Coordinates of C-alpha atoms and ligand atoms in Angstrom, one line a residue:
X1 CA 1.8 -4.7 -28.8
X2 CA 0.4 -1.1 -28.9
X3 CA 2.6 1.5 -27.2
X4 CA 1.6 2.2 -23.6
X5 CA 2.5 5.9 -23.9
X6 CA 4.3 8.2 -26.2
X7 CA 5.9 11.5 -25.3
X8 CA 7.4 14.3 -27.3
X9 CA 10.3 15.8 -25.5
X10 CA 11.2 19.4 -26.0
X11 CA 14.2 21.5 -25.0
X12 CA 13.9 25.2 -25.7
X13 CA 11.0 24.5 -27.9
X14 CA 13.1 22.2 -30.2
X15 CA 11.8 18.6 -30.2
X16 CA 14.7 16.4 -29.1
X17 CA 13.0 13.1 -28.8
X18 CA 9.9 11.1 -29.3
X19 CA 9.6 8.4 -26.6
X20 CA 7.5 5.3 -27.0
X21 CA 7.0 3.1 -24.1
X22 CA 6.4 -0.2 -25.8
X23 CA 6.5 -2.6 -22.9
X24 CA 6.0 -2.4 -19.3
X25 CA 7.1 -5.6 -17.6
X26 CA 6.0 -6.6 -14.2
X27 CA 9.5 -6.3 -12.8
X28 CA 9.3 -2.6 -13.6
X29 CA 11.9 -2.5 -16.4
X30 CA 10.8 -0.2 -19.1
X31 CA 12.2 -0.6 -22.6
X32 CA 11.9 2.4 -24.8
X33 CA 12.9 3.2 -28.4
X34 CA 13.9 6.8 -28.8
X35 CA 14.4 8.8 -31.9
X36 CA 16.5 11.9 -31.3
X37 CA 16.0 14.9 -33.5
X38 CA 18.3 17.9 -34.0
X39 CA 21.0 17.0 -31.5
X40 CA 23.8 16.7 -34.0
X41 CA 26.9 14.7 -33.0
X42 CA 27.6 16.6 -29.9
X43 CA 27.8 14.2 -27.0
X44 CA 26.6 16.8 -24.5
X45 CA 23.4 17.3 -26.4
X46 CA 22.9 13.6 -26.5
X47 CA 23.4 13.3 -22.7
X48 CA 21.0 16.2 -22.2
X49 CA 18.4 14.5 -24.4
X50 CA 18.9 11.3 -22.5
X51 CA 18.3 13.1 -19.2
X52 CA 15.1 14.7 -20.6
X53 CA 13.9 11.4 -21.9
X54 CA 14.4 9.8 -18.5
X55 CA 12.7 12.7 -16.7
X56 CA 9.7 12.5 -19.0
X57 CA 9.5 8.8 -18.8
X58 CA 9.4 8.8 -15.0
X59 CA 6.7 11.5 -15.1
X60 CA 4.6 9.4 -17.5
X61 CA 5.0 6.3 -15.3
X62 CA 3.9 8.3 -12.3
X63 CA 7.2 7.8 -10.4
X64 CA 9.5 10.4 -8.8
X65 CA 12.7 11.0 -10.8
X66 CA 15.0 9.6 -8.2
X67 CA 13.4 6.2 -8.6
X68 CA 14.8 5.7 -12.1
X69 CA 18.1 4.9 -13.6
X70 CA 18.7 4.2 -17.3
X71 CA 21.3 2.4 -19.3
X72 CA 21.4 3.9 -22.8
X73 CA 22.8 2.8 -26.1
X74 CA 23.3 5.5 -28.6
X75 CA 23.2 4.7 -32.3
X76 CA 24.7 6.6 -35.2
X77 CA 21.2 7.0 -36.8
X78 CA 20.2 9.2 -34.0
X79 CA 18.3 6.5 -32.3
X80 CA 18.8 5.5 -28.7
X81 CA 17.6 2.5 -26.8
X82 CA 17.1 2.9 -23.1
X83 CA 16.4 0.5 -20.4
X84 CA 15.1 2.2 -17.3
X85 CA 15.0 0.4 -14.0
X86 CA 12.7 1.6 -11.3
X87 CA 14.7 1.6 -8.1
X88 CA 13.4 1.8 -4.5
X89 CA 10.2 0.0 -5.5
X90 CA 10.3 -3.8 -5.3
X91 CA 8.5 -5.5 -8.1
X92 CA 4.9 -5.7 -7.1
X93 CA 2.4 -8.2 -8.3
X94 CA 0.9 -6.5 -11.4
X95 CA -2.6 -6.5 -9.8
X96 CA -1.3 -4.4 -6.9
X97 CA 0.6 -2.1 -9.2
X98 CA -2.6 -1.5 -11.0
X99 CA -4.3 -0.5 -7.8
X100 CA -1.5 1.9 -6.6
X101 CA -3.7 5.0 -6.6
X102 CA -6.3 3.1 -4.7
X103 CA -3.7 2.2 -2.1
X104 CA -2.3 5.7 -1.9
X105 CA -3.9 8.5 -3.8
X106 CA -0.7 10.5 -3.4
X107 CA 1.4 7.6 -4.8
X108 CA 3.1 9.9 -7.3
X109 CA 4.3 12.2 -4.6
X110 CA 7.0 9.6 -3.7
X111 CA 5.1 7.0 -1.6
X112 CA 7.5 4.2 -0.6
X113 CA 6.6 0.5 -0.4
X114 CA 8.3 -2.9 0.2
X115 CA 7.1 -6.3 -0.9
X116 CA 4.9 -6.8 2.1
X117 CA 3.5 -3.3 1.8
X118 CA 2.3 -3.9 -1.7
X119 CA 0.0 -6.8 -0.8
X120 CA -1.0 -5.8 2.7
X121 CA -1.5 -2.0 2.8
X122 CA -5.2 -1.1 3.3
X123 CA -6.7 0.7 0.3
X124 CA -7.0 4.4 1.2
X125 CA -10.8 4.5 1.0
X126 CA -11.1 1.7 3.4
X127 CA -8.4 3.1 5.7
X128 CA -10.3 6.4 5.8
X129 CA -13.5 4.7 6.7
X130 CA -11.7 2.7 9.5
X131 CA -10.3 6.0 10.8
X132 CA -13.7 7.6 10.9
X133 CA -15.0 4.7 13.0
X134 CA -12.0 4.6 15.2
X135 CA -11.8 8.3 16.0
X136 CA -10.5 8.8 19.5
X137 CA -7.8 10.7 21.5
X138 CA -5.1 8.0 21.2
X139 CA -5.2 5.2 18.7
X140 CA -2.6 2.5 18.3
X141 CA -1.9 0.6 15.1
X142 CA -0.1 -2.6 16.0
X143 CA 1.0 -3.5 12.5
X144 CA 1.7 -0.1 10.9
X145 CA 3.4 -1.5 7.8
X146 CA 3.9 1.1 5.0
X147 CA 1.6 3.4 6.9
X148 CA -1.8 3.4 5.1
X149 CA -3.9 3.1 8.2
X150 CA -1.9 5.4 10.5
X151 CA -2.1 8.1 7.9
X152 CA -5.9 7.8 7.9
X153 CA -6.0 7.5 11.7
X154 CA -3.9 10.7 12.1
X155 CA -6.7 12.6 10.4
X156 CA -9.4 11.5 12.9
X157 CA -7.5 10.9 16.1
X158 CA -5.7 13.2 18.5
X159 CA -2.6 11.1 18.4
X160 CA -1.5 7.8 16.8
X161 CA 1.0 5.3 18.0
X162 CA 2.4 3.3 15.1
X163 CA 4.2 0.0 15.8
X164 CA 6.0 -2.2 13.3
X165 CA 8.8 -4.8 13.8
X166 CA 10.6 -4.0 10.6
X167 CA 13.1 -1.1 10.8
X168 CA 13.0 -0.3 7.1
X169 CA 9.2 -0.4 7.0
X170 CA 9.0 2.1 9.9
X171 CA 11.2 4.4 7.9
X172 CA 8.8 4.0 4.9
X173 CA 5.8 4.7 7.2
X174 CA 7.5 7.9 8.5
X175 CA 8.2 9.0 5.0
X176 CA 4.7 8.2 3.7
X177 CA 3.2 10.0 6.7
X178 CA 5.3 13.1 5.7
X179 CA 4.0 12.8 2.1
X180 CA 0.5 13.1 3.5
X181 CA 1.5 15.9 5.9
X182 CA 0.4 14.0 9.1
X183 CA 3.7 12.7 10.5
X184 CA 3.6 15.3 13.4
X185 CA 0.6 13.5 14.9
X186 CA 2.2 10.0 14.9
X187 CA 4.7 8.4 17.2
X188 CA 6.6 5.6 15.6
X189 CA 8.0 2.5 17.5
X190 CA 10.0 -0.2 15.9
X191 CA 9.4 -3.3 18.0
X192 CA 7.4 -6.4 18.7
X193 CA 3.7 -5.3 19.1
X194 CA 2.8 -8.3 21.2
X195 CA 5.6 -7.6 23.7
X196 CA 4.7 -3.9 23.7
X197 CA 1.1 -4.5 24.6
X198 CA 2.2 -4.5 28.2
X199 CA 3.5 -0.9 27.9
X200 CA 0.8 1.0 26.0
X201 CA -2.6 2.3 27.0
X202 CA -4.5 3.5 23.9
X203 CA -8.2 4.3 23.7
X204 CA -8.5 2.2 20.5
X205 CA -6.4 -0.6 19.2
X206 CA -6.4 -1.0 15.4
X207 CA -4.8 -3.9 13.7
X208 CA -4.3 -5.2 10.2
X209 CA -2.1 -8.2 11.0
X210 CA -0.3 -10.4 8.5
X211 CA -2.8 -12.9 7.0
X212 CA -0.1 -15.3 5.8
X213 CA 0.9 -13.7 2.5
X214 CA -0.9 -13.5 -0.9
X215 CA -2.0 -17.1 -0.7
X216 CA -4.2 -16.5 2.2
X217 CA -7.4 -17.4 0.3
X218 CA -6.1 -20.1 -2.0
X219 CA -6.9 -23.2 0.1
X220 CA -10.7 -22.9 -0.5
X221 CA -11.3 -23.1 3.2
X222 CA -12.7 -20.4 5.5
X223 CA -10.0 -18.3 7.0
X224 CA -9.7 -18.7 10.8
X225 CA -8.1 -16.4 13.5
X226 CA -6.1 -19.5 14.2
X227 CA -4.3 -19.0 10.8
X228 CA -2.7 -15.8 12.0
X229 CA 0.7 -16.1 13.4
X230 CA 2.4 -13.1 15.0
X231 CA 5.4 -13.4 17.3
X232 CA 4.5 -17.1 18.0
X233 CA 0.8 -16.5 18.9
X234 CA -2.3 -17.0 16.8
X235 CA -5.2 -14.5 16.2
X236 CA -7.3 -15.8 19.1
X237 CA -4.5 -15.2 21.6
X238 CA -3.6 -11.9 20.0
X239 CA -7.2 -10.7 20.2
X240 CA -7.5 -11.8 23.8
X241 CA -4.4 -9.9 24.8
X242 CA -5.7 -6.8 23.0
X243 CA -9.1 -6.9 24.6
X244 CA -7.5 -7.3 28.0
X245 CA -5.9 -3.9 27.3
X246 CA -9.0 -2.2 25.8
X247 CA -12.3 -3.6 24.5
X248 CA -12.3 -1.0 21.7
X249 CA -10.5 -3.0 19.0
X250 CA -10.8 -2.9 15.2
X251 CA -9.4 -5.8 13.2
X252 CA -9.0 -6.0 9.5
X253 CA -9.4 -9.5 8.1
X254 CA -9.7 -11.6 4.9
X255 CA -13.1 -11.6 3.3
X256 CA -13.3 -15.4 3.7
X257 CA -12.9 -15.3 7.5
X258 CA -15.4 -17.4 9.4
X259 CA -17.9 -14.9 10.8
X260 CA -19.4 -17.6 13.1
X261 CA -16.0 -18.0 14.7
X262 CA -15.8 -14.2 15.3
X263 CA -19.3 -14.0 16.7
X264 CA -18.5 -17.0 19.1
X265 CA -15.3 -15.3 20.2
X266 CA -17.2 -12.0 21.0
X267 CA -19.9 -13.9 22.9
X268 CA -17.4 -15.8 25.0
X269 CA -15.5 -12.5 25.7
X270 CA -18.8 -10.8 26.6
X271 CA -18.2 -7.8 24.4
X272 CA -20.2 -6.2 21.6
X273 CA -19.0 -7.1 18.1
X274 CA -19.9 -5.9 14.6
X275 CA -18.7 -7.5 11.4
X276 CA -18.5 -5.1 8.5
X277 CA -18.1 -6.1 4.9
X278 CA -15.8 -3.7 2.9
X279 CA -17.2 -3.5 -0.6
X280 CA -15.3 -1.4 -3.1
X281 CA -16.0 -0.3 -6.7
X282 CA -14.4 -2.7 -9.2
X283 CA -12.8 -1.8 -12.5
X284 CA -15.8 -3.3 -14.3
X285 CA -18.2 -0.9 -12.7
X286 CA -19.7 -3.4 -10.2
X287 CA -18.7 -3.7 -6.6
X288 CA -16.5 -6.4 -5.0
X289 CA -15.9 -7.5 -1.5
X290 CA -12.3 -6.7 -0.5
X291 CA -12.1 -7.7 3.1
X292 CA -14.0 -7.5 6.4
X293 CA -13.5 -5.4 9.5
X294 CA -14.5 -6.5 13.0
X295 CA -15.2 -3.8 15.6
X296 CA -15.4 -4.7 19.2
X297 CA -16.4 -2.7 22.3
X298 CA -17.8 0.8 21.8
X299 CA -16.6 0.7 18.2
X300 CA -19.3 -1.9 17.4
X301 CA -22.6 -0.4 16.3
X302 CA -25.7 -2.0 17.8
X303 CA -27.5 -4.3 15.3
X304 CA -30.8 -2.9 13.9
X305 CA -33.8 -4.0 15.8
X306 CA -31.8 -5.2 18.8
Ligands
MGP1 P1 -6.1 -9.5 -2.2 O1 -7.3 -10.2 -1.7 O2 -4.8 -10.2 -2.2 O3 -6.3 -8.8 -3.6 O4 -5.9 -8.2 -1.2 P2 -7.6 -8.4 -4.5 O5 -7.2 -7.1 -5.1 O6 -8.8 -8.4 -3.6 O7 -7.5 -9.4 -5.6 P3 -8.0 -11.0 -5.7 O8 -7.0 -11.5 -6.6 O9 -7.9 -11.6 -4.3 O10 -9.4 -10.9 -6.2 C1 -6.9 -7.3 -1.0 C2 -6.5 -6.4 0.1 O11 -6.5 -7.2 1.3 C3 -5.2 -5.8 0.0 O12 -5.2 -4.6 -0.7 C4 -4.8 -5.5 1.5 O13 -5.5 -4.4 1.9 C5 -5.5 -6.7 2.2 N1 -4.5 -7.8 2.4 C6 -4.1 -8.7 1.6 N2 -3.2 -9.5 2.1 C7 -2.5 -10.7 1.6 C8 -3.0 -9.0 3.4 C9 -2.2 -9.5 4.5 O14 -1.4 -10.4 4.5 N3 -2.3 -8.7 5.6 C10 -3.1 -7.6 5.7 N4 -3.2 -6.9 6.8 N5 -3.9 -7.2 4.7 C11 -3.8 -7.9 3.5

């Protein structure tokens, strides 16, 4: 296997180590072989070299220093084997790890994620687009997660209310909003969004609800609002309750969602509805459909020719 990266590590201009990252496993354990030059038999110099190696390694991997910890084995022939474990980041599915800069362009500035965040955060370009469409005085994100959408909304809205029912995840969203310098414009609530619907009055309700995990599109069937399950209610019920609060709702859904079902829902509710397909550039230079966004109320643009 070809090395993923090599680094020459210098201390006061003397090269102390050459690091070769040979393998990067999906569980974020990095195994490196290190040859140490000019450090003699002094243990302090070895420890310093090890620290430099770890620092360089974390930089190369695009991760903040505090995320790593290494176990090292020193050998008499000036070779060192290290195993660096990346902490604070759960092992993501490799496809999401590969997309990390598309999820958060400032990923290397210390963005925090949990398992659910990896597969459910809205890619930054789509989140920014949603935010441009949802610009208003007060927007509320009912499922803030790791914070991708609220960070974008904070750039276009006067104020943002961010709700998530997971305490740790709210902490991550606060942290990530600070990374992007927008935390001052966001109020965070840790609680049950459905229960809180009675106590809020936003201009726009934005939601990217749980779709049922990474397997959401594996059945081969069209996705239905009925497949959503939050706090014991399905997507139809959730949407009805939201629309009772404000008709200006944006909903981020799987690309295989039944558009007929959404159109029928809007017709019955008697509100304008627009279904937008979110295409993104793919690695291979073409474009691919990521998801759809449904806009209701004044967020919906009138169809051409209507
Ligand atoms: P995906 O469809 O799982 O991956 O997620 P991708 O990269 O399109 O690859 P493929 O293997 O399906 O071809 C695409 C995007 O959908 C994610 O980046 C999230 O923004 C969003 N997403 C995925 N899931 C499973 C969820 C979810 O459960 N909830 C929400 N809100 N968004 C999700």
